[in-house]
mmCIF file of C-alpha atoms in Angstrom:
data_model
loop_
_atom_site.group_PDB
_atom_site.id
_atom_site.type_symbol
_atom_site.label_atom_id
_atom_site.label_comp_id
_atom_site.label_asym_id
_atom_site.label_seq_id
_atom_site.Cartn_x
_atom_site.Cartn_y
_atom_site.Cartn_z
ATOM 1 C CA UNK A 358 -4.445 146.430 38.794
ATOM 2 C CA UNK A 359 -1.692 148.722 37.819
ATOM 3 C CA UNK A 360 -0.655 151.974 39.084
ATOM 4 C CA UNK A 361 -1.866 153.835 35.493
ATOM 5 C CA UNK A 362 -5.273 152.172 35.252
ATOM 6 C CA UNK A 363 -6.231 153.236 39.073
ATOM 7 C CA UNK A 364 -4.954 157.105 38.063
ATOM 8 C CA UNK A 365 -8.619 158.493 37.401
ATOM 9 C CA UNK A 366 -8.921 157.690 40.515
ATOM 10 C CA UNK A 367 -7.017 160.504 42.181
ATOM 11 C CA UNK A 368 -8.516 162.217 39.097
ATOM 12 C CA UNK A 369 -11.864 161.928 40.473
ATOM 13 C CA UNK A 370 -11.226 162.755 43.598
ATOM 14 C CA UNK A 371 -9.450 166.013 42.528
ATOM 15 C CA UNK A 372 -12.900 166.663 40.756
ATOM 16 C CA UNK A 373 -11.791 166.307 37.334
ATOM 17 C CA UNK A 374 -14.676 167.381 34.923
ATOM 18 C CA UNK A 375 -13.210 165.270 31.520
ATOM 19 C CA UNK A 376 -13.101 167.799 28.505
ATOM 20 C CA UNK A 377 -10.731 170.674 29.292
ATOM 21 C CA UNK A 378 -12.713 174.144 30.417
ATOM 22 C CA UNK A 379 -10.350 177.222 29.752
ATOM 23 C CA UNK A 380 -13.251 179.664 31.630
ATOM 24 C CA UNK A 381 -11.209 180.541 35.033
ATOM 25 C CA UNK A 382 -13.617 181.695 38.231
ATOM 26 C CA UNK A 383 -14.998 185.043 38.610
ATOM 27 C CA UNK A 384 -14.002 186.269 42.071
ATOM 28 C CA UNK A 385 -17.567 187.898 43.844
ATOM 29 C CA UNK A 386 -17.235 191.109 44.101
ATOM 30 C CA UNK A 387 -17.459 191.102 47.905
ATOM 31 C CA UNK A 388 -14.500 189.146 47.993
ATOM 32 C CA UNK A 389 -12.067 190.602 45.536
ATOM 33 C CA UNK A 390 -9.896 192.907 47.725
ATOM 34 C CA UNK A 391 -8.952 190.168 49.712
ATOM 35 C CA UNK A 392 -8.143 187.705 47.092
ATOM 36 C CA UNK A 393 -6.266 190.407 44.783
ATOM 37 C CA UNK A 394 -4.460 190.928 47.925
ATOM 38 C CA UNK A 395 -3.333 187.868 48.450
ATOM 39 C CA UNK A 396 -2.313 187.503 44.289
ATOM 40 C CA UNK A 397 -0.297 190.606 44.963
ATOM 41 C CA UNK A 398 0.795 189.418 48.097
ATOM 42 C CA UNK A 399 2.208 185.915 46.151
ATOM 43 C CA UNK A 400 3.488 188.175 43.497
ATOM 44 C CA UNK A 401 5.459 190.535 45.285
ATOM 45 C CA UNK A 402 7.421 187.806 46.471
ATOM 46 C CA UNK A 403 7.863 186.064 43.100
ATOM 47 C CA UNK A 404 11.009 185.532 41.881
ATOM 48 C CA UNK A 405 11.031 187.771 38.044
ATOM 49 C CA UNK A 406 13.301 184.492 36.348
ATOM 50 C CA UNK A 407 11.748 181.118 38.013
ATOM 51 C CA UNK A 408 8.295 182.408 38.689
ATOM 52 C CA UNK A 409 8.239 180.582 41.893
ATOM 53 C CA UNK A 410 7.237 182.509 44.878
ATOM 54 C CA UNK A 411 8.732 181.825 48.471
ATOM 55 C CA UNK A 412 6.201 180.849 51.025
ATOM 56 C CA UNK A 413 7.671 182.839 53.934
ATOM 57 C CA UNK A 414 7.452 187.190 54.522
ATOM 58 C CA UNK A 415 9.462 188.266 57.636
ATOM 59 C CA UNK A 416 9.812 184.674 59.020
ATOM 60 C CA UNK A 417 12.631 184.147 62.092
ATOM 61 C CA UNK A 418 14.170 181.262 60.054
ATOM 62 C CA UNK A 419 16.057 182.703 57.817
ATOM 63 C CA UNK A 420 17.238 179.706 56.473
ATOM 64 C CA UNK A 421 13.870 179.652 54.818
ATOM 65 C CA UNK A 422 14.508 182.912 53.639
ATOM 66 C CA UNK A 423 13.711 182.612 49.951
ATOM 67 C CA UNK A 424 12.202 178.949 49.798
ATOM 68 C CA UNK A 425 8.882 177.514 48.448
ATOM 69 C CA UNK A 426 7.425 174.468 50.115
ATOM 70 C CA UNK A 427 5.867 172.738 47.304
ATOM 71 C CA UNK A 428 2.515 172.421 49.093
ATOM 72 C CA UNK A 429 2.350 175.885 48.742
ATOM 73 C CA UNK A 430 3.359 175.650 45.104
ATOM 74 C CA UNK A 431 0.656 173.708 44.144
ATOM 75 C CA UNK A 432 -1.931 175.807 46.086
ATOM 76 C CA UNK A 433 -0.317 178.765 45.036
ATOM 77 C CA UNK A 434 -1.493 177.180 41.415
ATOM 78 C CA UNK A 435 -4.616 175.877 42.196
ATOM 79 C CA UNK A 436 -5.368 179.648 43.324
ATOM 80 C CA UNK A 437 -3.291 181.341 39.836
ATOM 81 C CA UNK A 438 -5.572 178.764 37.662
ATOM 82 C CA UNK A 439 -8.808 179.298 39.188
ATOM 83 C CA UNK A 440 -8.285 183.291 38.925
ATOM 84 C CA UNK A 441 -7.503 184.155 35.603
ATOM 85 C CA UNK A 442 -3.690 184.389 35.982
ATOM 86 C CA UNK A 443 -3.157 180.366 33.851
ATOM 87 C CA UNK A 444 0.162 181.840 32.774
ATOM 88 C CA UNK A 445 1.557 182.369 36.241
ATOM 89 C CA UNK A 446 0.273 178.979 37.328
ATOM 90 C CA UNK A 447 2.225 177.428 34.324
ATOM 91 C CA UNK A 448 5.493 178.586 35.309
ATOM 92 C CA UNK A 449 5.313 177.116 38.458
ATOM 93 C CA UNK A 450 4.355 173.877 37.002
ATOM 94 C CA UNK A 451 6.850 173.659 34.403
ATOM 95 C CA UNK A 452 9.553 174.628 37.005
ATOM 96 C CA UNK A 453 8.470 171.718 39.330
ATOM 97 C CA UNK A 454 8.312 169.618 36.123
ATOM 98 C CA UNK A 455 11.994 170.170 35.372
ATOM 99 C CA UNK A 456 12.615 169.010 38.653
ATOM 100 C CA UNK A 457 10.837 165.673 38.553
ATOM 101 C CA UNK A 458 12.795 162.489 38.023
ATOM 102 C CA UNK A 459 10.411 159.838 39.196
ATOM 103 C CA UNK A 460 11.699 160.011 42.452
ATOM 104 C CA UNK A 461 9.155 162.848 44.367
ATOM 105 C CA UNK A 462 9.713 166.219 44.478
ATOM 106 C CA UNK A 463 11.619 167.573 47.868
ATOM 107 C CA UNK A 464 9.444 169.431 50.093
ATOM 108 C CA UNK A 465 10.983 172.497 49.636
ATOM 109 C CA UNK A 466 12.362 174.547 46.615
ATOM 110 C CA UNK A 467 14.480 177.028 46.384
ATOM 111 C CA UNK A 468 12.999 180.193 44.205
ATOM 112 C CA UNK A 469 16.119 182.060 43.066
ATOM 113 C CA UNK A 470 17.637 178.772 41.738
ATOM 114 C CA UNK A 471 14.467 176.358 41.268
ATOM 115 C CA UNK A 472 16.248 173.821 42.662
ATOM 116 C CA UNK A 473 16.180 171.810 46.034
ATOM 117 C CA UNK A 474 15.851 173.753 48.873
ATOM 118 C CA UNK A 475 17.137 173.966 52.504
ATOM 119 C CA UNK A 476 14.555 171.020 52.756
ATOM 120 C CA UNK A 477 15.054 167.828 50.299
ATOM 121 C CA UNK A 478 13.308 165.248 52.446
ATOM 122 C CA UNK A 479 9.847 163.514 49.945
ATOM 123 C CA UNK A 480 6.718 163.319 51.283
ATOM 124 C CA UNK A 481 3.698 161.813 49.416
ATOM 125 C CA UNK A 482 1.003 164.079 50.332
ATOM 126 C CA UNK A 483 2.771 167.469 48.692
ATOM 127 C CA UNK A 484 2.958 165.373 46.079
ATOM 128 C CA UNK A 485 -0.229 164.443 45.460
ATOM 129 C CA UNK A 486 -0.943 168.129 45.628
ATOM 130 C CA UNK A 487 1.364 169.185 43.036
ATOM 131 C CA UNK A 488 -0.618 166.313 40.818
ATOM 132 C CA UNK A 489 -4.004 168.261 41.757
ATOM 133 C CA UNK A 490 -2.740 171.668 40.512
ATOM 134 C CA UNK A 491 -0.698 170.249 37.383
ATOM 135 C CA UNK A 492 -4.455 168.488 36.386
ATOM 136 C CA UNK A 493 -6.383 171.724 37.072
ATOM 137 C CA UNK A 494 -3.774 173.970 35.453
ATOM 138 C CA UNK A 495 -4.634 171.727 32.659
ATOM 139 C CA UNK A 496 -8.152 171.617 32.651
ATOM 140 C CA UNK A 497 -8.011 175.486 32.662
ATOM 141 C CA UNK A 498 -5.925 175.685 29.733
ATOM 142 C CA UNK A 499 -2.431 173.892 30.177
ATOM 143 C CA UNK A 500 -0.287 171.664 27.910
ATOM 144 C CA UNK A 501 -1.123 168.283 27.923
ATOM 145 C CA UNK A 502 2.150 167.249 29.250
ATOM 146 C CA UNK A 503 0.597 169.172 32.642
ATOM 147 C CA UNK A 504 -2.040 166.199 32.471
ATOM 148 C CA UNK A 505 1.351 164.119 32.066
ATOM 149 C CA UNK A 506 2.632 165.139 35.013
ATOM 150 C CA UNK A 507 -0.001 164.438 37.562
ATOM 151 C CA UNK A 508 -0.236 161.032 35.625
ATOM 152 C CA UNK A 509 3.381 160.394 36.303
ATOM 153 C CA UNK A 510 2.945 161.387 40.476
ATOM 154 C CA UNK A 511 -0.275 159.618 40.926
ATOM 155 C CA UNK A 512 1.313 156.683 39.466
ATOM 156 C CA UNK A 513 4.425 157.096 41.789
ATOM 157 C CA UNK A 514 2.045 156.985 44.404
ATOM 158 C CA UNK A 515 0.130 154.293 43.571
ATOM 159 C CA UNK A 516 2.984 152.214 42.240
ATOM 160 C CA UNK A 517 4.099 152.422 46.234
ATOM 161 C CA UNK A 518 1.449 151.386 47.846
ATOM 162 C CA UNK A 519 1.163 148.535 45.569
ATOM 163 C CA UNK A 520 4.799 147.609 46.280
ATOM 164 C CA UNK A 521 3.545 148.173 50.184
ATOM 165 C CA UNK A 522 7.130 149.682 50.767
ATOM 166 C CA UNK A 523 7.135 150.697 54.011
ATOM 167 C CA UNK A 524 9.890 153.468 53.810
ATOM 168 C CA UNK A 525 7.610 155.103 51.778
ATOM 169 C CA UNK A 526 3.668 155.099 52.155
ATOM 170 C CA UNK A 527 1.203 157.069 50.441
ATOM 171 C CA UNK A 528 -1.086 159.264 52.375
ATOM 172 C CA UNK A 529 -3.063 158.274 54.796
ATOM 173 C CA UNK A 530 -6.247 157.487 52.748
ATOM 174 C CA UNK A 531 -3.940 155.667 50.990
ATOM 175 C CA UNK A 532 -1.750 153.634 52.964
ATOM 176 C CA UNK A 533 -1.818 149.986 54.606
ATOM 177 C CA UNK A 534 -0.799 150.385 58.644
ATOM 178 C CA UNK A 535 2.791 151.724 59.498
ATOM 179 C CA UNK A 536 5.442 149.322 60.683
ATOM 180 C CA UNK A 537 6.125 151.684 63.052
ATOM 181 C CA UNK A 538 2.912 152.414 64.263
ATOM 182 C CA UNK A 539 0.893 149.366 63.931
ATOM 183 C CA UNK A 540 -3.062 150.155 62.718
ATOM 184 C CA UNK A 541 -1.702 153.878 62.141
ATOM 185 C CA UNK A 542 -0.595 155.336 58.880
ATOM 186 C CA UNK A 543 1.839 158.368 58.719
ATOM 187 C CA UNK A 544 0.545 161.948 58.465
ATOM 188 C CA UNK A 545 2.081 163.086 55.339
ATOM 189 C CA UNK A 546 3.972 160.232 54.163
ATOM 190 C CA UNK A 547 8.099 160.491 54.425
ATOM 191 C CA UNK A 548 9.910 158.536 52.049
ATOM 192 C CA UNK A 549 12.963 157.800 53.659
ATOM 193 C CA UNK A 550 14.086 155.617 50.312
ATOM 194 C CA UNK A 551 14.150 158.360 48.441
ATOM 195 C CA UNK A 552 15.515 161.448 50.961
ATOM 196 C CA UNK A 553 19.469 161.572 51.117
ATOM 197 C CA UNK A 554 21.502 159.509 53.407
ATOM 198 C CA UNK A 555 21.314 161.047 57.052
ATOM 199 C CA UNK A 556 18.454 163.944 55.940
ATOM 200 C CA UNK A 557 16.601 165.150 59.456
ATOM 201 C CA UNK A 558 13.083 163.555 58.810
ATOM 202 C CA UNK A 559 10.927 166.853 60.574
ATOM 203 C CA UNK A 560 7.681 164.995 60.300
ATOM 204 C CA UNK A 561 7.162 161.718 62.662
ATOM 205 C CA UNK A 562 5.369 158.931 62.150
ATOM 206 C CA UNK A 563 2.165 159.039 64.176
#
């Protein structure tokens, strides 16, 4: 079976309703000064040009100063999508789309320059999470080419495990047994094939 044919799938499992539903989620009242915090709390640290917003406030590792993991990305949104703010949640799409070559996304991005980051090591499972948010950002009123997108890294992903590469597995409900851990599967899925000659792999097999 190939890669596109299994990608309702991940579809399903991201709870994909079928016909796109614009209606974003009304926050209860009882919780809405926390969650507008947090919005304003992404937004204040949004850069005005990319729309990307750095995942770190006051951290000690300043080389992270200014960088965006892409699992936050896609949560960050998940969260923009599912309150009202579709717009916001596009721009980080479409910036992460620009970036995509059929290769993975780096873990980390850089927000000035929407580039990589200080990280450029791939792992599946931020990945897959980027596909999650470009499919909801569609089903709450994207472009179609957002539905593209998270075609294009679920297929990635499949198309891997398929080739059972083992530089580079798929998550761990996805992937056959490591080499390097026989009957375990990595946490989060490094793809050494596609991360730069001599990158520092911060995740270990496990």
């Amino acid at each position: 079976m190939s890669g596109l044919s299994q990608i309702p799938l991940l579809l399903i499992l991201a709870g994909a309703s079928g016909p796109v539903t614009p209606e974003c989620q009304a926050v209860r009242p009882e919780d809405s000064a926390w969650v507008n915090g947090v919005l304003q709390w992404i937004a204040n640290r949004t850069d005005p040009v990319t729309g990307i917003p750095a995942s770190y406030d006051r951290t000690k590792d300043h080389a992270m100063d200014g960088q965006a993991a892409i699992y936050d990305l896609a949560i960050t949104a998940i969260l923009l999508a599912e309150t009202c703010r579709v717009d916001a949640a596009i721009r980080i799409l479409d910036r992460l789309e620009l970036m995509w070559t059929g290769r993975g996304l780096p873990n980390v991005v850089d927000k000035r320059l929407a580039t990589t980051g200080t990280e450029s090591v791939v792992h599946t499972g931020p990945n897959a999470w980027v596909a999650l948010a470009a499919h909801r950002v569609w089903v709450r009123g994207g472009h179609i080419r957002h539905l593209h997108f998270a075609q294009a890294i679920a297929d990635w992903i499949i198309r891997h495990r398929e080739r059972d590469d083992p530089t580079c597995t798929a998550p761990s409900w996805l992937s056959p047994p490591s080499p390097a851990a026989p009957g375990r599967a990595p946490a989060m899925g490094p793809c050494e094939a596609f991360s730069p000659v001599g990158a520092v792999l911060p995740w270990q097999r496990i």
